[in-house]
Tab-separated table of C-alpha atoms and ligand atoms in Angstrom:
chain	number	residue	atom	x	y	z
A	1	UNK	CA	100.787	38.114	65.879
A	2	UNK	CA	99.612	36.554	69.144
A	3	UNK	CA	102.990	37.139	70.746
A	4	UNK	CA	103.182	40.721	69.426
A	5	UNK	CA	99.802	41.716	70.873
A	6	UNK	CA	100.730	40.100	74.198
A	7	UNK	CA	103.946	42.133	74.320
A	8	UNK	CA	102.061	45.334	73.407
A	9	UNK	CA	99.498	44.687	76.148
A	10	UNK	CA	102.199	43.880	78.700
A	11	UNK	CA	104.067	47.104	77.844
A	12	UNK	CA	100.842	49.137	78.132
A	13	UNK	CA	99.989	47.559	81.496
A	14	UNK	CA	103.452	48.292	82.891
A	15	UNK	CA	103.210	51.926	81.744
A	16	UNK	CA	99.707	52.108	83.225
A	17	UNK	CA	101.126	51.012	86.600
A	18	UNK	CA	103.478	53.996	86.510
A	19	UNK	CA	100.556	56.321	85.660
A	20	UNK	CA	98.611	55.042	88.636
A	21	UNK	CA	101.602	55.206	90.986
A	22	UNK	CA	101.906	58.972	90.467
A	23	UNK	CA	98.204	59.741	89.957
A	24	UNK	CA	97.017	62.035	92.787
A	25	UNK	CA	100.657	62.375	93.906
A	26	UNK	CA	103.359	64.921	93.139
A	27	UNK	CA	104.858	64.712	89.700
A	28	UNK	CA	107.590	66.682	87.981
A	29	UNK	CA	106.124	68.911	85.273
A	30	UNK	CA	108.167	70.436	82.439
A	31	UNK	CA	107.250	72.559	79.381
A	32	UNK	CA	107.813	71.493	75.773
A	33	UNK	CA	107.020	73.872	72.854
A	34	UNK	CA	105.211	76.434	74.991
A	35	UNK	CA	103.768	76.981	78.450
A	36	UNK	CA	100.605	74.998	77.572
A	37	UNK	CA	102.494	71.952	76.260
A	38	UNK	CA	103.409	69.829	79.276
A	39	UNK	CA	105.464	66.717	79.870
A	40	UNK	CA	106.026	64.923	83.171
A	41	UNK	CA	108.475	62.445	84.634
A	42	UNK	CA	105.650	59.911	84.165
A	43	UNK	CA	105.511	60.420	80.353
A	44	UNK	CA	109.274	59.866	80.183
A	45	UNK	CA	109.471	56.928	82.552
A	46	UNK	CA	106.501	55.212	80.863
A	47	UNK	CA	108.074	55.497	77.418
A	48	UNK	CA	111.335	54.001	78.686
A	49	UNK	CA	109.518	51.041	80.206
A	50	UNK	CA	107.402	50.432	77.071
A	51	UNK	CA	110.422	50.560	74.766
A	52	UNK	CA	112.533	48.305	76.948
A	53	UNK	CA	109.807	45.632	77.145
A	54	UNK	CA	109.312	45.660	73.369
A	55	UNK	CA	113.043	45.843	72.595
A	56	UNK	CA	113.739	42.829	74.748
A	57	UNK	CA	111.580	40.739	72.394
A	58	UNK	CA	112.132	42.608	69.139
A	59	UNK	CA	115.552	44.299	69.256
A	60	UNK	CA	115.640	44.750	65.470
A	61	UNK	CA	112.309	46.647	65.217
A	62	UNK	CA	112.118	50.455	64.740
A	63	UNK	CA	110.456	52.857	67.199
A	64	UNK	CA	108.763	56.228	67.061
A	65	UNK	CA	107.996	57.537	70.526
A	66	UNK	CA	106.594	60.925	71.451
A	67	UNK	CA	109.280	61.570	74.051
A	68	UNK	CA	112.318	59.840	72.541
A	69	UNK	CA	111.667	60.401	68.826
A	70	UNK	CA	112.521	57.966	66.044
A	71	UNK	CA	115.063	55.184	66.408
A	72	UNK	CA	117.903	55.233	63.905
A	73	UNK	CA	117.652	51.617	62.740
A	74	UNK	CA	115.612	50.638	59.707
A	75	UNK	CA	113.033	47.892	59.958
A	76	UNK	CA	109.775	47.095	58.211
A	77	UNK	CA	108.245	46.930	61.700
A	78	UNK	CA	107.594	50.264	63.426
A	79	UNK	CA	106.217	50.651	66.946
A	80	UNK	CA	104.528	54.040	67.463
A	81	UNK	CA	104.155	55.003	71.104
A	82	UNK	CA	102.376	57.685	73.086
A	83	UNK	CA	103.373	56.820	76.650
A	84	UNK	CA	100.792	59.145	78.193
A	85	UNK	CA	98.037	60.612	76.041
A	86	UNK	CA	96.163	63.274	77.979
A	87	UNK	CA	99.105	64.744	79.892
A	88	UNK	CA	97.218	67.939	80.746
A	89	UNK	CA	94.393	65.906	82.292
A	90	UNK	CA	96.976	63.817	84.123
A	91	UNK	CA	98.822	66.764	85.657
A	92	UNK	CA	95.485	67.931	87.118
A	93	UNK	CA	94.609	64.432	88.369
A	94	UNK	CA	91.630	64.486	85.991
A	95	UNK	CA	91.082	60.755	85.433
A	96	UNK	CA	91.050	60.501	81.659
A	97	UNK	CA	94.369	59.556	80.065
A	98	UNK	CA	95.898	56.562	78.306
A	99	UNK	CA	98.861	54.651	76.943
A	100	UNK	CA	98.788	54.148	73.164
A	101	UNK	CA	100.899	51.592	71.291
A	102	UNK	CA	100.523	50.847	67.575
A	103	UNK	CA	102.568	48.453	65.447
A	104	UNK	CA	102.951	49.013	61.697
A	105	UNK	CA	104.532	46.779	59.070
A	106	UNK	CA	105.695	48.551	55.889
A	107	UNK	CA	103.403	51.464	56.762
A	108	UNK	CA	100.278	49.336	57.362
A	109	UNK	CA	98.748	48.853	60.813
A	110	UNK	CA	99.112	45.398	62.345
A	111	UNK	CA	97.856	45.968	65.866
A	112	UNK	CA	96.872	48.667	68.320
A	113	UNK	CA	96.499	48.842	72.101
A	114	UNK	CA	95.095	51.803	74.061
A	115	UNK	CA	94.945	51.383	77.837
A	116	UNK	CA	93.060	53.651	80.234
A	117	UNK	CA	94.664	52.509	83.483
A	118	UNK	CA	92.328	54.483	85.742
A	119	UNK	CA	89.166	52.873	84.348
A	120	UNK	CA	90.967	49.582	83.701
A	121	UNK	CA	89.842	49.627	80.089
A	122	UNK	CA	92.063	48.147	77.428
A	123	UNK	CA	90.987	48.765	73.833
A	124	UNK	CA	92.837	46.661	71.298
A	125	UNK	CA	92.699	45.347	67.768
A	126	UNK	CA	94.583	43.097	65.410
A	127	UNK	CA	94.290	43.682	61.663
A	128	UNK	CA	91.497	41.502	60.281
A	129	UNK	CA	90.482	40.129	63.690
A	130	UNK	CA	88.134	42.783	65.078
A	131	UNK	CA	88.356	45.278	67.928
A	132	UNK	CA	87.915	44.623	71.643
A	133	UNK	CA	87.405	46.375	74.957
A	134	UNK	CA	89.054	44.086	77.494
A	135	UNK	CA	87.588	40.714	76.399
A	136	UNK	CA	84.469	41.980	74.645
A	137	UNK	CA	84.172	42.654	70.932
A	138	UNK	CA	83.224	46.276	70.184
A	139	UNK	CA	81.607	48.018	67.263
A	140	UNK	CA	80.738	51.555	66.245
A	141	UNK	CA	77.341	53.130	66.932
A	142	UNK	CA	74.270	53.298	64.712
A	143	UNK	CA	73.591	57.046	64.925
A	144	UNK	CA	72.717	58.034	61.388
A	145	UNK	CA	72.666	61.830	61.491
A	146	UNK	CA	74.406	64.690	63.270
A	147	UNK	CA	71.285	65.568	65.229
A	148	UNK	CA	71.543	62.218	67.031
A	149	UNK	CA	75.315	62.253	67.347
A	150	UNK	CA	77.650	62.798	70.285
A	151	UNK	CA	80.916	64.183	68.896
A	152	UNK	CA	84.331	64.956	70.334
A	153	UNK	CA	87.323	67.013	69.328
A	154	UNK	CA	90.568	68.275	70.791
A	155	UNK	CA	92.465	71.544	70.610
A	156	UNK	CA	96.180	72.042	69.913
A	157	UNK	CA	98.633	73.497	72.451
A	158	UNK	CA	99.544	76.434	70.184
A	159	UNK	CA	97.464	79.603	70.489
A	160	UNK	CA	97.451	80.134	66.741
A	161	UNK	CA	95.362	79.885	63.556
A	162	UNK	CA	94.858	76.127	64.005
A	163	UNK	CA	93.152	76.800	67.323
A	164	UNK	CA	91.037	79.501	65.665
A	165	UNK	CA	90.077	77.141	62.837
A	166	UNK	CA	88.982	74.457	65.280
A	167	UNK	CA	86.928	76.935	67.252
A	168	UNK	CA	85.042	77.613	63.995
A	169	UNK	CA	84.408	73.885	63.538
A	170	UNK	CA	83.433	73.537	67.180
A	171	UNK	CA	80.873	76.296	66.786
A	172	UNK	CA	79.364	74.633	63.700
A	173	UNK	CA	79.099	71.228	65.330
A	174	UNK	CA	77.760	72.458	68.623
A	175	UNK	CA	74.765	73.836	66.729
A	176	UNK	CA	74.281	70.793	64.485
A	177	UNK	CA	75.135	67.767	66.657
A	178	UNK	CA	73.304	66.502	69.719
A	179	UNK	CA	76.375	67.532	71.759
A	180	UNK	CA	80.135	68.009	71.506
A	181	UNK	CA	82.787	67.043	74.096
A	182	UNK	CA	86.486	67.821	74.546
A	183	UNK	CA	87.691	64.898	76.673
A	184	UNK	CA	91.471	65.557	76.372
A	185	UNK	CA	92.912	62.286	75.052
A	186	UNK	CA	92.809	61.774	71.293
A	187	UNK	CA	93.725	58.089	71.637
A	188	UNK	CA	90.708	57.518	73.883
A	189	UNK	CA	88.469	59.689	71.685
A	190	UNK	CA	89.212	57.286	68.822
A	191	UNK	CA	88.508	54.251	71.012
A	192	UNK	CA	85.253	55.826	72.169
A	193	UNK	CA	84.165	56.090	68.536
A	194	UNK	CA	85.202	52.454	68.073
A	195	UNK	CA	83.091	51.350	71.031
A	196	UNK	CA	80.035	53.454	70.147
A	197	UNK	CA	80.327	55.868	73.089
A	198	UNK	CA	80.975	58.625	70.562
A	199	UNK	CA	79.615	58.772	67.020
A	200	UNK	CA	82.300	60.991	65.527
A	201	UNK	CA	85.596	62.733	66.271
A	202	UNK	CA	87.663	65.296	64.415
A	203	UNK	CA	90.888	67.078	65.256
A	204	UNK	CA	93.500	69.196	63.498
A	205	UNK	CA	97.252	68.774	63.649
A	206	UNK	CA	97.565	65.491	65.513
A	207	UNK	CA	100.796	63.481	65.636
A	208	UNK	CA	101.380	59.833	64.622
A	209	UNK	CA	101.569	58.652	68.266
A	210	UNK	CA	98.135	60.154	69.068
A	211	UNK	CA	96.393	58.067	66.424
A	212	UNK	CA	98.554	55.077	65.405
A	213	UNK	CA	96.702	52.586	67.613
A	214	UNK	CA	93.231	54.161	67.651
A	215	UNK	CA	92.869	54.259	63.882
A	216	UNK	CA	93.112	50.486	63.551
A	217	UNK	CA	90.802	49.999	66.540
A	218	UNK	CA	88.114	52.115	64.815
A	219	UNK	CA	88.542	50.411	61.453
A	220	UNK	CA	88.311	46.980	63.033
A	221	UNK	CA	85.168	48.126	64.884
A	222	UNK	CA	83.500	49.028	61.578
A	223	UNK	CA	84.211	52.766	61.521
A	224	UNK	CA	85.860	55.007	58.983
A	225	UNK	CA	88.949	57.198	59.413
A	226	UNK	CA	90.226	59.642	56.801
A	227	UNK	CA	91.618	63.135	56.573
A	228	UNK	CA	89.108	65.932	55.917
A	229	UNK	CA	89.337	65.305	52.126
A	230	UNK	CA	88.429	61.595	52.223
A	231	UNK	CA	91.967	60.377	51.658
A	232	UNK	CA	92.479	57.138	53.489
A	233	UNK	CA	94.161	57.703	56.795
A	234	UNK	CA	97.818	57.013	57.360
A	235	UNK	CA	99.560	57.943	60.584
A	236	UNK	CA	101.280	60.967	59.029
A	237	UNK	CA	98.007	62.692	58.166
A	238	UNK	CA	97.489	65.378	60.778
A	239	UNK	CA	93.824	66.307	60.369
A	240	UNK	CA	91.589	63.403	61.215
A	241	UNK	CA	87.908	62.616	60.779
A	242	UNK	CA	86.793	59.424	62.515
A	243	UNK	CA	83.178	58.282	62.449
A	244	UNK	CA	80.803	55.348	62.691
A	245	UNK	CA	80.549	55.663	58.827
A	246	UNK	CA	76.886	56.718	58.976
A	247	UNK	CA	77.580	60.360	59.846
A	248	UNK	CA	80.761	60.530	57.772
A	249	UNK	CA	79.362	62.542	54.856
A	250	UNK	CA	77.530	65.028	57.047
A	251	UNK	CA	80.636	65.667	59.139
A	252	UNK	CA	82.886	65.871	56.130
A	253	UNK	CA	80.646	68.472	54.501
A	254	UNK	CA	80.816	70.651	57.616
A	255	UNK	CA	84.608	70.390	57.728
A	256	UNK	CA	84.864	71.509	54.115
A	257	UNK	CA	82.211	74.227	53.945
B	1	IPD	C1	97.175	65.452	73.328
B	1	IPD	C2	95.829	64.846	73.607
B	1	IPD	C3	94.719	65.863	73.373
B	1	IPD	C4	94.779	66.426	71.972
B	1	IPD	C5	96.156	67.012	71.691
B	1	IPD	C6	97.226	65.947	71.922
B	1	IPD	P1	99.245	64.532	74.767
B	1	IPD	O1	98.205	64.496	73.518
B	1	IPD	O2	95.591	63.726	72.798
B	1	IPD	O3	93.436	65.308	73.524
B	1	IPD	O4	93.798	67.409	71.826
B	1	IPD	O5	96.171	67.426	70.354
B	1	IPD	O6	98.496	66.497	71.667
B	1	IPD	O7	100.107	65.738	74.568
B	1	IPD	O8	98.465	64.598	76.016
B	1	IPD	O9	99.996	63.260	74.568
B	2	CA	CA1	99.115	62.451	72.587
B	3	CA	CA1	101.748	62.103	75.167
């Protein structure tokens, strides 16, 4: 496992260098599903670099990357990659974005790395060995009720009923929590719950690459991640509730009422 986490960190750092090279400089911007769903040359280049570093060491492993999709080979090991989480922030030179790399074995998380290259913060975890921010162990917060809690969420790119639904949740939580934020990188939102900067996070319709690494980082930091119905999280579940455990029930009730 030591070698695997080193490779994951190296791949994240190399992708982070590409982010920083183009940050505050011109980048090529393209549209994906609609005019709000952006991708840049930096997303694409970063994913290529990450995959080539990992493939050099583990050519037989499978990959699922946001920009290149799923590899065709079968392996019990699956690397799930978001080369640039927070692309909208990034295109505006808003300094809150990340690289996210998770490794799963037979569907179970083995390790996760989320790097914020602007702030030079690397969140990482290995199954059973705790969660870390750079070299320091992290753990979730102690906030024990919504009134004391700082929450975050994110909104989908589609202007549809999922957006409407989340606006309803946002309205509920903004009345009940101490405050609610929309930082713009789901991978970092999860790591902020893991490190106690946030007490809870929810979002609808996420993809495996948004959460594959962050979920393990929260669990290893003592938090709890499920879907809105309390089913244990796996990376294919789209609607996610991530908390410090203490505000779990209160948040879950709001999401189901
Ligand atoms: C997005 C970010 C955002 C979240 C969106 C994601 P991307 O990922 O994580 O915070 O609200 O749902 O799609 O497109 O920047 O990789
Ligand atoms: Ca993402
Ligand atoms: Ca992305």
